[in-house]
Short mmCIF file of C-alpha atoms in Angstrom, two decimals:
data_model
loop_
_atom_site.label_atom_id
_atom_site.label_comp_id
_atom_site.label_asym_id
_atom_site.label_seq_id
_atom_site.Cartn_x
_atom_site.Cartn_y
_atom_site.Cartn_z
CA UNK A 1 -0.33 0.03 -0.09
CA UNK A 2 1.23 3.50 -0.89
CA UNK A 3 0.30 6.15 1.60
CA UNK A 4 0.61 10.01 0.48
CA UNK A 5 2.53 12.12 2.71
CA UNK A 6 1.85 15.91 2.10
CA UNK A 7 1.98 17.26 5.66
CA UNK A 8 2.08 21.11 5.46
CA UNK A 9 -1.25 23.01 4.09
CA UNK A 10 -0.83 26.42 2.60
CA UNK A 11 -1.61 27.71 6.08
CA UNK A 12 0.89 26.03 7.69
CA UNK A 13 3.34 27.22 5.16
CA UNK A 14 2.16 30.96 5.64
CA UNK A 15 2.67 30.64 9.50
CA UNK A 16 6.18 29.31 9.13
CA UNK A 17 7.15 32.10 6.50
CA UNK A 18 5.78 34.54 9.00
CA UNK A 19 7.55 33.37 11.72
CA UNK A 20 10.89 33.82 10.22
CA UNK A 21 9.63 37.47 8.70
CA UNK A 22 9.30 36.37 5.46
CA UNK A 23 6.25 36.69 3.03
CA UNK A 24 6.80 33.99 0.12
CA UNK A 25 8.77 31.05 -0.73
CA UNK A 26 10.41 33.11 -3.44
CA UNK A 27 11.86 35.22 -0.90
CA UNK A 28 12.94 32.28 1.00
CA UNK A 29 15.34 31.02 -1.66
CA UNK A 30 16.18 34.32 -3.04
CA UNK A 31 19.65 33.65 -1.98
CA UNK A 32 20.34 30.96 -4.04
CA UNK A 33 21.98 31.28 -7.53
CA UNK A 34 19.31 31.33 -10.57
CA UNK A 35 21.20 28.12 -12.23
CA UNK A 36 20.49 25.73 -9.62
CA UNK A 37 16.54 26.66 -9.23
CA UNK A 38 13.89 24.95 -11.05
CA UNK A 39 12.45 27.30 -13.56
CA UNK A 40 9.70 25.25 -15.06
CA UNK A 41 7.04 23.32 -13.38
CA UNK A 42 8.02 19.79 -12.17
CA UNK A 43 7.71 17.57 -15.06
CA UNK A 44 4.76 15.50 -14.11
CA UNK A 45 2.57 15.33 -16.65
CA UNK A 46 -0.36 13.26 -15.31
CA UNK A 47 -1.27 12.20 -11.69
CA UNK A 48 -1.55 8.53 -10.91
CA UNK A 49 -4.08 6.75 -8.34
CA UNK A 50 -2.33 4.71 -5.80
CA UNK A 51 -3.79 1.66 -7.44
CA UNK A 52 -2.17 2.66 -10.77
CA UNK A 53 1.23 3.20 -9.25
CA UNK A 54 0.93 -0.12 -7.29
CA UNK A 55 0.06 -1.90 -10.67
CA UNK A 56 3.10 -0.06 -12.15
CA UNK A 57 5.70 -1.08 -9.80
CA UNK A 58 4.27 -4.74 -9.88
CA UNK A 59 4.69 -4.83 -13.78
CA UNK A 60 8.43 -3.51 -13.13
CA UNK A 61 8.72 -6.25 -10.43
CA UNK A 62 7.94 -9.00 -12.91
CA UNK A 63 10.86 -8.20 -15.09
CA UNK A 64 12.86 -9.83 -12.07
CA UNK A 65 15.17 -12.57 -13.10
CA UNK A 66 14.13 -15.45 -11.36
CA UNK A 67 16.00 -18.72 -10.69
CA UNK A 68 17.63 -21.17 -8.43
CA UNK A 69 20.45 -19.82 -6.54
CA UNK A 70 23.78 -21.63 -6.02
CA UNK A 71 25.31 -18.14 -5.13
CA UNK A 72 27.23 -17.25 -2.03
CA UNK A 73 30.75 -15.57 -1.76
CA UNK A 74 29.61 -13.66 1.20
CA UNK A 75 25.68 -13.58 0.41
CA UNK A 76 23.51 -16.63 1.01
CA UNK A 77 19.81 -17.75 0.19
CA UNK A 78 18.95 -19.42 3.59
CA UNK A 79 15.64 -20.56 4.98
CA UNK A 80 14.30 -17.64 6.99
CA UNK A 81 11.57 -18.44 9.54
CA UNK A 82 8.41 -16.70 8.96
CA UNK A 83 8.20 -15.54 12.16
CA UNK A 84 11.45 -13.30 11.24
CA UNK A 85 9.50 -10.73 8.99
CA UNK A 86 6.28 -11.09 11.38
CA UNK A 87 7.80 -9.88 14.12
CA UNK A 88 10.68 -7.59 12.94
CA UNK A 89 7.80 -5.79 10.95
CA UNK A 90 6.16 -4.58 14.17
CA UNK A 91 5.59 -0.70 14.22
CA UNK A 92 7.31 -0.78 17.76
CA UNK A 93 10.49 -2.22 16.38
CA UNK A 94 10.33 -0.63 12.82
CA UNK A 95 10.19 2.92 14.35
CA UNK A 96 12.71 2.62 16.97
CA UNK A 97 15.63 1.13 15.20
CA UNK A 98 18.15 3.27 16.91
CA UNK A 99 17.50 4.19 20.27
CA UNK A 100 18.78 7.73 20.97
CA UNK A 101 16.73 7.99 24.06
CA UNK A 102 17.49 4.52 25.04
CA UNK A 103 15.97 4.29 28.41
CA UNK A 104 12.59 4.94 26.65
CA UNK A 105 13.02 2.04 24.12
CA UNK A 106 13.23 -0.90 26.77
CA UNK A 107 11.54 -3.35 24.33
CA UNK A 108 14.63 -3.07 21.42
CA UNK A 109 16.94 -2.68 24.32
CA UNK A 110 16.17 -5.84 25.55
CA UNK A 111 16.40 -7.14 22.01
CA UNK A 112 19.74 -5.79 21.50
CA UNK A 113 20.76 -7.31 24.57
CA UNK A 114 19.82 -10.95 23.59
CA UNK A 115 21.61 -10.42 20.25
CA UNK A 116 24.67 -9.42 22.33
CA UNK A 117 24.11 -12.58 24.33
CA UNK A 118 23.39 -14.93 21.46
CA UNK A 119 26.66 -13.36 19.62
CA UNK A 120 28.93 -14.06 22.80
CA UNK A 121 27.27 -17.91 23.03
CA UNK A 122 28.23 -18.94 19.18
CA UNK A 123 31.75 -17.23 19.28
CA UNK A 124 32.43 -18.60 22.77
CA UNK A 125 33.69 -15.01 23.67
CA UNK A 126 33.07 -12.62 26.63
CA UNK A 127 31.46 -9.53 25.58
CA UNK A 128 29.73 -8.32 22.15
CA UNK A 129 28.23 -4.86 20.88
CA UNK A 130 25.06 -4.09 19.65
CA UNK A 131 25.97 -4.77 15.97
CA UNK A 132 27.72 -2.85 13.04
CA UNK A 133 27.08 -1.71 9.83
CA UNK A 134 28.23 -5.26 7.79
CA UNK A 135 30.99 -7.79 8.20
CA UNK A 136 33.45 -5.70 6.32
CA UNK A 137 32.74 -2.91 8.82
CA UNK A 138 33.66 -5.08 11.42
CA UNK A 139 36.98 -5.88 10.28
CA UNK A 140 37.82 -2.19 10.14
CA UNK A 141 36.66 -1.95 13.52
CA UNK A 142 38.69 -4.90 14.57
CA UNK A 143 41.73 -3.25 12.73
CA UNK A 144 41.33 0.04 14.53
CA UNK A 145 40.99 -1.88 17.90
CA UNK A 146 44.26 -3.52 17.22
CA UNK A 147 45.74 -0.32 16.87
CA UNK A 148 44.38 1.44 19.65
CA UNK A 149 45.19 -1.77 21.86
CA UNK A 150 48.91 -2.31 21.16
CA UNK A 151 50.34 1.88 21.43
CA UNK A 152 52.55 3.26 18.89
CA UNK A 153 51.61 0.49 16.16
CA UNK A 154 50.52 0.99 12.79
CA UNK A 155 50.85 -2.64 10.99
CA UNK A 156 47.68 -4.92 10.68
CA UNK A 157 48.41 -8.31 9.02
CA UNK A 158 45.57 -9.34 6.83
CA UNK A 159 44.96 -12.68 5.33
CA UNK A 160 45.03 -12.61 1.56
CA UNK A 161 42.10 -15.24 1.68
CA UNK A 162 39.51 -13.09 3.25
CA UNK A 163 36.74 -11.58 1.04
CA UNK A 164 37.91 -9.61 -1.72
CA UNK A 165 35.43 -6.66 -0.71
CA UNK A 166 36.33 -6.79 3.02
CA UNK A 167 40.09 -6.16 1.73
CA UNK A 168 38.88 -3.18 -0.47
CA UNK A 169 36.98 -1.83 2.58
CA UNK A 170 40.23 -2.20 5.17
CA UNK A 171 42.61 -0.69 2.44
CA UNK A 172 40.04 2.43 2.20
CA UNK A 173 40.17 2.50 6.06
CA UNK A 174 44.22 2.76 6.05
CA UNK A 175 44.35 5.11 3.13
CA UNK A 176 45.69 8.47 4.29
CA UNK A 177 46.16 7.63 7.92
CA UNK A 178 49.80 6.28 8.41
CA UNK A 179 48.40 2.77 8.92
CA UNK A 180 49.35 -0.30 6.72
CA UNK A 181 48.06 -3.55 5.64
CA UNK A 182 50.45 -6.15 5.58
CA UNK A 183 49.10 -9.12 3.31
CA UNK A 184 49.93 -12.77 4.70
CA UNK A 185 49.99 -14.55 1.12
CA UNK A 186 47.82 -17.76 0.63
CA UNK A 187 49.02 -21.42 -0.12
CA UNK A 188 46.88 -24.13 -1.87
CA UNK A 189 43.88 -22.04 -1.14
CA UNK A 190 44.26 -20.93 2.69
CA UNK A 191 46.54 -18.42 4.38
CA UNK A 192 50.01 -19.58 4.92
CA UNK A 193 50.56 -19.13 8.35
CA UNK A 194 54.45 -20.60 8.15
CA UNK A 195 54.92 -16.55 7.42
CA UNK A 196 53.84 -15.31 10.25
CA UNK A 197 57.02 -15.14 11.96
CA UNK A 198 58.90 -13.14 9.58
CA UNK A 199 56.20 -10.79 9.18
CA UNK A 200 55.49 -9.94 12.58
CA UNK A 201 57.77 -6.88 14.23
CA UNK A 202 57.23 -4.62 17.00
CA UNK A 203 55.06 -2.55 14.61
CA UNK A 204 52.41 -5.17 14.27
CA UNK A 205 49.23 -4.62 16.06
CA UNK A 206 47.45 -7.56 15.17
CA UNK A 207 46.63 -10.36 12.48
CA UNK A 208 42.88 -10.46 10.71
CA UNK A 209 41.95 -13.87 9.10
CA UNK A 210 38.75 -15.46 8.11
CA UNK A 211 37.24 -18.99 7.89
CA UNK A 212 35.22 -19.97 5.85
CA UNK A 213 37.35 -18.19 3.51
CA UNK A 214 37.12 -16.35 -0.21
CA UNK A 215 37.14 -19.77 -1.32
CA UNK A 216 34.72 -21.42 1.19
CA UNK A 217 37.65 -23.01 2.68
CA UNK A 218 37.78 -23.94 6.39
CA UNK A 219 41.33 -22.65 8.04
CA UNK A 220 43.19 -23.98 10.88
CA UNK A 221 44.67 -21.41 13.18
CA UNK A 222 46.41 -23.93 15.62
CA UNK A 223 48.89 -22.03 17.68
CA UNK A 224 48.43 -18.86 16.38
CA UNK A 225 47.33 -16.90 18.92
CA UNK A 226 50.31 -17.86 20.97
CA UNK A 227 52.48 -16.59 18.26
CA UNK A 228 50.87 -13.24 18.20
CA UNK A 229 50.53 -12.92 21.86
CA UNK A 230 54.32 -13.27 22.36
CA UNK A 231 54.44 -9.82 20.39
CA UNK A 232 51.82 -8.55 22.40
CA UNK A 233 49.73 -8.49 19.14
CA UNK A 234 45.94 -9.41 18.91
CA UNK A 235 44.21 -11.97 16.53
CA UNK A 236 40.88 -11.35 15.11
CA UNK A 237 38.73 -14.42 13.11
CA UNK A 238 35.82 -13.43 10.68
CA UNK A 239 33.44 -16.28 10.44
CA UNK A 240 30.16 -16.82 8.86
CA UNK A 241 28.08 -16.96 12.35
CA UNK A 242 25.98 -20.38 11.06
CA UNK A 243 29.53 -22.15 10.19
CA UNK A 244 30.07 -21.96 14.10
CA UNK A 245 27.46 -24.46 14.47
CA UNK A 246 30.04 -27.04 13.05
CA UNK A 247 33.60 -25.51 12.96
CA UNK A 248 35.73 -24.55 16.04
CA UNK A 249 34.68 -21.03 17.61
CA UNK A 250 37.06 -17.90 17.57
CA UNK A 251 37.34 -18.03 21.23
CA UNK A 252 38.18 -21.94 20.77
CA UNK A 253 41.12 -20.82 18.63
CA UNK A 254 42.27 -18.11 21.17
CA UNK A 255 41.21 -15.20 19.10
CA UNK A 256 40.91 -11.77 20.87
CA UNK A 257 37.99 -10.50 18.63
CA UNK A 258 35.57 -12.29 16.85
CA UNK A 259 33.67 -10.53 13.76
CA UNK A 260 31.78 -11.24 10.69
CA UNK A 261 28.41 -10.77 9.12
CA UNK A 262 24.69 -12.19 10.40
CA UNK A 263 23.33 -12.21 6.64
CA UNK A 264 23.24 -15.92 6.94
CA UNK A 265 21.02 -15.59 10.05
CA UNK A 266 17.62 -14.37 9.27
CA UNK A 267 18.52 -11.65 6.65
CA UNK A 268 17.26 -12.14 3.29
CA UNK A 269 19.55 -11.49 0.11
CA UNK A 270 17.58 -8.33 -1.07
CA UNK A 271 20.58 -7.44 -3.83
CA UNK A 272 23.32 -7.82 -0.93
CA UNK A 273 21.48 -5.53 1.69
CA UNK A 274 21.04 -4.40 4.65
CA UNK A 275 23.36 -6.78 6.35
CA UNK A 276 24.53 -6.48 9.92
CA UNK A 277 28.10 -6.93 11.15
CA UNK A 278 28.89 -8.41 14.54
CA UNK A 279 31.88 -7.86 16.73
CA UNK A 280 32.77 -9.64 19.98
CA UNK A 281 35.73 -9.44 22.20
CA UNK A 282 37.59 -10.89 24.99
CA UNK A 283 36.67 -9.04 28.53
CA UNK A 284 40.27 -7.42 28.33
CA UNK A 285 39.11 -5.46 25.64
CA UNK A 286 35.64 -4.45 26.78
CA UNK A 287 36.59 -0.82 26.70
CA UNK A 288 38.40 -0.68 23.58
CA UNK A 289 34.81 -2.19 22.18
CA UNK A 290 33.30 0.20 19.62
CA UNK A 291 29.58 1.40 18.75
CA UNK A 292 26.84 0.89 21.52
CA UNK A 293 26.71 -1.86 24.21
CA UNK A 294 23.79 -2.73 25.88
CA UNK A 295 23.60 -3.91 29.68
CA UNK A 296 20.94 -5.40 32.00
CA UNK A 297 20.52 -3.30 35.79
CA UNK A 298 18.06 -2.75 38.07
CA UNK A 299 15.89 0.46 38.69
CA UNK A 300 15.71 1.98 42.18
CA UNK A 301 12.62 -0.33 42.93
CA UNK A 302 14.56 -3.26 41.88
CA UNK A 303 13.07 -3.38 38.48
CA UNK A 304 15.13 -5.36 35.73
CA UNK A 305 16.10 -2.94 33.23
CA UNK A 306 18.25 -2.34 29.99
CA UNK A 307 20.69 0.61 29.59
CA UNK A 308 23.53 1.57 27.31
CA UNK A 309 26.66 1.23 29.25
CA UNK A 310 30.36 1.80 28.98
CA UNK A 311 30.43 4.66 26.53
CA UNK A 312 32.62 7.31 26.71
CA UNK A 313 31.10 11.06 25.95
CA UNK A 314 34.01 11.22 23.27
CA UNK A 315 32.30 8.29 21.37
CA UNK A 316 29.77 10.93 20.43
CA UNK A 317 31.26 14.50 20.57
CA UNK A 318 35.26 14.41 19.87
CA UNK A 319 35.92 12.61 16.61
CA UNK A 320 39.77 12.57 17.45
CA UNK A 321 39.19 10.98 20.65
CA UNK A 322 36.44 8.71 20.06
CA UNK A 323 36.98 4.88 20.19
CA UNK A 324 35.03 4.57 16.95
CA UNK A 325 33.11 6.89 14.82
CA UNK A 326 30.36 4.69 14.60
CA UNK A 327 27.59 6.00 16.86
CA UNK A 328 24.57 3.75 15.26
CA UNK A 329 24.00 0.24 14.55
CA UNK A 330 21.66 -1.90 12.40
CA UNK A 331 19.49 -2.95 15.30
CA UNK A 332 16.79 -3.58 12.92
CA UNK A 333 18.74 -6.18 11.31
CA UNK A 334 20.39 -7.37 14.32
CA UNK A 335 16.61 -7.86 15.67
CA UNK A 336 16.20 -10.30 12.49
CA UNK A 337 18.98 -11.85 13.64
CA UNK A 338 17.97 -12.72 17.17
CA UNK A 339 14.67 -13.83 16.12
CA UNK A 340 15.92 -16.17 13.64
CA UNK A 341 18.29 -17.66 16.29
CA UNK A 342 15.36 -17.83 18.74
CA UNK A 343 13.23 -19.56 16.18
CA UNK A 344 15.98 -22.11 15.54
CA UNK A 345 17.44 -22.72 18.49
CA UNK A 346 21.04 -24.20 18.97
CA UNK A 347 19.81 -27.63 17.73
CA UNK A 348 18.10 -25.51 14.60
CA UNK A 349 21.59 -24.31 13.93
CA UNK A 350 23.37 -27.12 13.83
CA UNK A 351 20.81 -28.97 11.83
CA UNK A 352 21.14 -26.08 9.13
CA UNK A 353 25.02 -25.87 9.31
CA UNK A 354 24.87 -29.97 9.02
CA UNK A 355 22.21 -29.94 5.75
CA UNK A 356 24.45 -27.22 3.90
CA UNK A 357 27.57 -29.41 4.68
CA UNK A 358 26.25 -32.55 3.50
CA UNK A 359 24.15 -31.05 0.29
CA UNK A 360 27.31 -28.80 -0.67
CA UNK A 361 29.90 -32.21 -0.44
CA UNK A 362 27.23 -34.17 -2.19
CA UNK A 363 27.05 -31.48 -5.23
CA UNK A 364 30.76 -31.26 -5.03
CA UNK A 365 31.47 -34.84 -5.36
CA UNK A 366 29.70 -35.56 -8.46
CA UNK A 367 30.64 -32.28 -10.14
CA UNK A 368 34.46 -33.48 -9.60
CA UNK A 369 33.55 -36.59 -11.63
CA UNK A 370 33.07 -34.54 -15.03
CA UNK A 371 35.79 -33.60 -17.24
CA UNK A 372 36.62 -29.79 -17.81
CA UNK A 373 36.58 -28.96 -14.11
CA UNK A 374 38.07 -29.82 -11.02
CA UNK A 375 38.36 -29.38 -6.72
CA UNK A 376 41.98 -28.04 -7.16
CA UNK A 377 42.50 -28.10 -3.44
CA UNK A 378 42.09 -30.94 -1.14
CA UNK A 379 40.93 -28.69 1.63
CA UNK A 380 37.84 -29.08 3.87
CA UNK A 381 35.00 -26.69 3.11
CA UNK A 382 31.48 -25.97 4.41
CA UNK A 383 28.64 -25.12 2.42
CA UNK A 384 30.94 -23.65 -0.67
CA UNK A 385 33.46 -24.67 -2.72
CA UNK A 386 35.71 -23.50 -5.50
CA UNK A 387 35.27 -25.51 -8.89
CA UNK A 388 38.36 -24.75 -11.23
CA UNK A 389 37.65 -25.01 -15.24
CA UNK A 390 39.96 -25.91 -17.56
CA UNK A 391 39.35 -22.74 -20.00
CA UNK A 392 37.43 -19.62 -19.40
CA UNK A 393 35.07 -20.63 -22.56
CA UNK A 394 34.07 -23.69 -20.45
CA UNK A 395 33.11 -21.78 -17.85
CA UNK A 396 31.14 -19.02 -19.68
CA UNK A 397 29.48 -21.83 -21.44
CA UNK A 398 28.72 -23.64 -18.21
CA UNK A 399 27.12 -20.69 -16.65
CA UNK A 400 25.35 -19.63 -19.50
CA UNK A 401 23.77 -23.05 -20.09
CA UNK A 402 22.51 -23.46 -16.35
CA UNK A 403 21.22 -20.08 -16.83
CA UNK A 404 19.02 -20.87 -19.50
CA UNK A 405 17.80 -24.06 -17.27
CA UNK A 406 16.92 -21.24 -14.46
CA UNK A 407 19.81 -22.08 -12.49
CA UNK A 408 22.46 -19.42 -11.40
CA UNK A 409 25.64 -21.75 -11.11
CA UNK A 410 27.71 -19.92 -8.83
CA UNK A 411 29.86 -16.58 -8.48
CA UNK A 412 32.89 -16.15 -10.66
CA UNK A 413 35.55 -14.94 -8.40
CA UNK A 414 37.47 -12.82 -10.80
CA UNK A 415 34.19 -10.46 -11.27
CA UNK A 416 35.06 -9.77 -7.45
CA UNK A 417 38.68 -9.52 -7.02
CA UNK A 418 39.94 -8.57 -10.91
CA UNK A 419 42.81 -10.93 -10.49
CA UNK A 420 43.94 -13.38 -13.22
CA UNK A 421 44.73 -16.03 -10.92
CA UNK A 422 40.81 -16.03 -10.07
CA UNK A 423 39.83 -16.17 -13.97
CA UNK A 424 38.84 -19.83 -13.87
CA UNK A 425 37.45 -20.13 -10.35
CA UNK A 426 33.14 -20.56 -10.04
CA UNK A 427 32.61 -20.45 -6.31
CA UNK A 428 29.17 -22.53 -6.00
CA UNK A 429 27.34 -22.26 -2.79
CA UNK A 430 24.61 -24.83 -1.18
CA UNK A 431 22.87 -24.02 1.81
CA UNK A 432 20.18 -26.27 3.77
CA UNK A 433 17.44 -24.56 1.47
CA UNK A 434 18.43 -26.20 -1.75
CA UNK A 435 16.40 -29.29 -2.40
CA UNK A 436 17.53 -32.66 -3.53
CA UNK A 437 15.44 -32.09 -6.69
CA UNK A 438 17.15 -28.74 -7.19
CA UNK A 439 20.71 -30.52 -6.49
CA UNK A 440 19.80 -33.24 -9.39
CA UNK A 441 18.87 -30.57 -11.88
CA UNK A 442 21.94 -28.50 -11.36
CA UNK A 443 23.86 -31.96 -12.08
CA UNK A 444 21.91 -33.07 -14.84
CA UNK A 445 22.36 -29.76 -16.68
CA UNK A 446 26.09 -29.98 -15.70
CA UNK A 447 26.53 -33.55 -17.48
CA UNK A 448 24.61 -32.04 -20.53
CA UNK A 449 27.31 -29.17 -20.62
CA UNK A 450 30.62 -31.00 -19.77
CA UNK A 451 30.36 -34.31 -21.66
#
């Protein structure tokens, strides 16, 4: 439904103009240059009714290209319980997405508190903030925290296998600030941690890694935290939170910071956004944690209440002294994640993660039997895997032929990285949402193309 919103009547405008000592709208804009003013009337030849506009929008929506998505590389098509949209769209939540007068928004503050608690449980960390804009933003906040925690440092080590967009955002963060990103090279599809001792020095604040990584592969960080802590540097691990129902948590690896994106938990694809970043830390870094943090307390009558806590005034009023320049958060998206997790429970998370794992491995095994494509690295993966084609023509033909069958075959990695080495790599993602029939449809089409 489309609702008209024309708030000011002619009488309203007259009263407002009189209040500032003016007699007309023309006088109000008299200080503006003529070349930026609209000289003609607004070019609307004919008005439309709400019903006509709705039908026009529906007609445009029909142009959307539909298909079965095996797309991933940071944005995944998971099952979202109907409770998520039903509850998160309640007006009391939609209109209170950022509680500036926080203590007046007890319901939303409690929802954020629950979000923080769930993030801590999933990541095995001590404290989490109220969310951030997205996973890439969370990575930059982790980098800032590292530099702040280890004084007189300016270098952050970054795995070459993190998502290419996250790397771009980190490069933007560092540009022009005197800070430096030092990339840790990859080997056989995962970060080469044997290089770590040679890259570490007194100027290094910490290391950011990711699992599943840009290829969908799971990485091992055994002993990494100890090596970093000997140099008083920190370890930040980025994870798809749903994968933590199966793989070792950041806290289990001894990480100081856990970051990532909650898109896989209750957030639809929606052209890639909006999303929601999460960030959790060990208790020693509590006062370095950026953004909002909701705590539970009691009022004078002993009633349980929720409030923003551990926030310095510099966070809002002095840019150069702020822990972070992020004063808002994606509370509505975080709420959707909270509802999703509440609907699934831990057992539901494990089931979704296990189904994604099993279906991805089933498809990968059968595709690897076909000529012209290989699973080049013998590495563990979760719900996404890299298919490497023998030549670019075969890859393009494969994607086009499957598209003709109504299947989005995967994400061509080179379109994201712009690197020649990724030219033949197709990332295929399989979530719990993909049915056996859809997997067989993919395989049947692949066999016809690659025979």
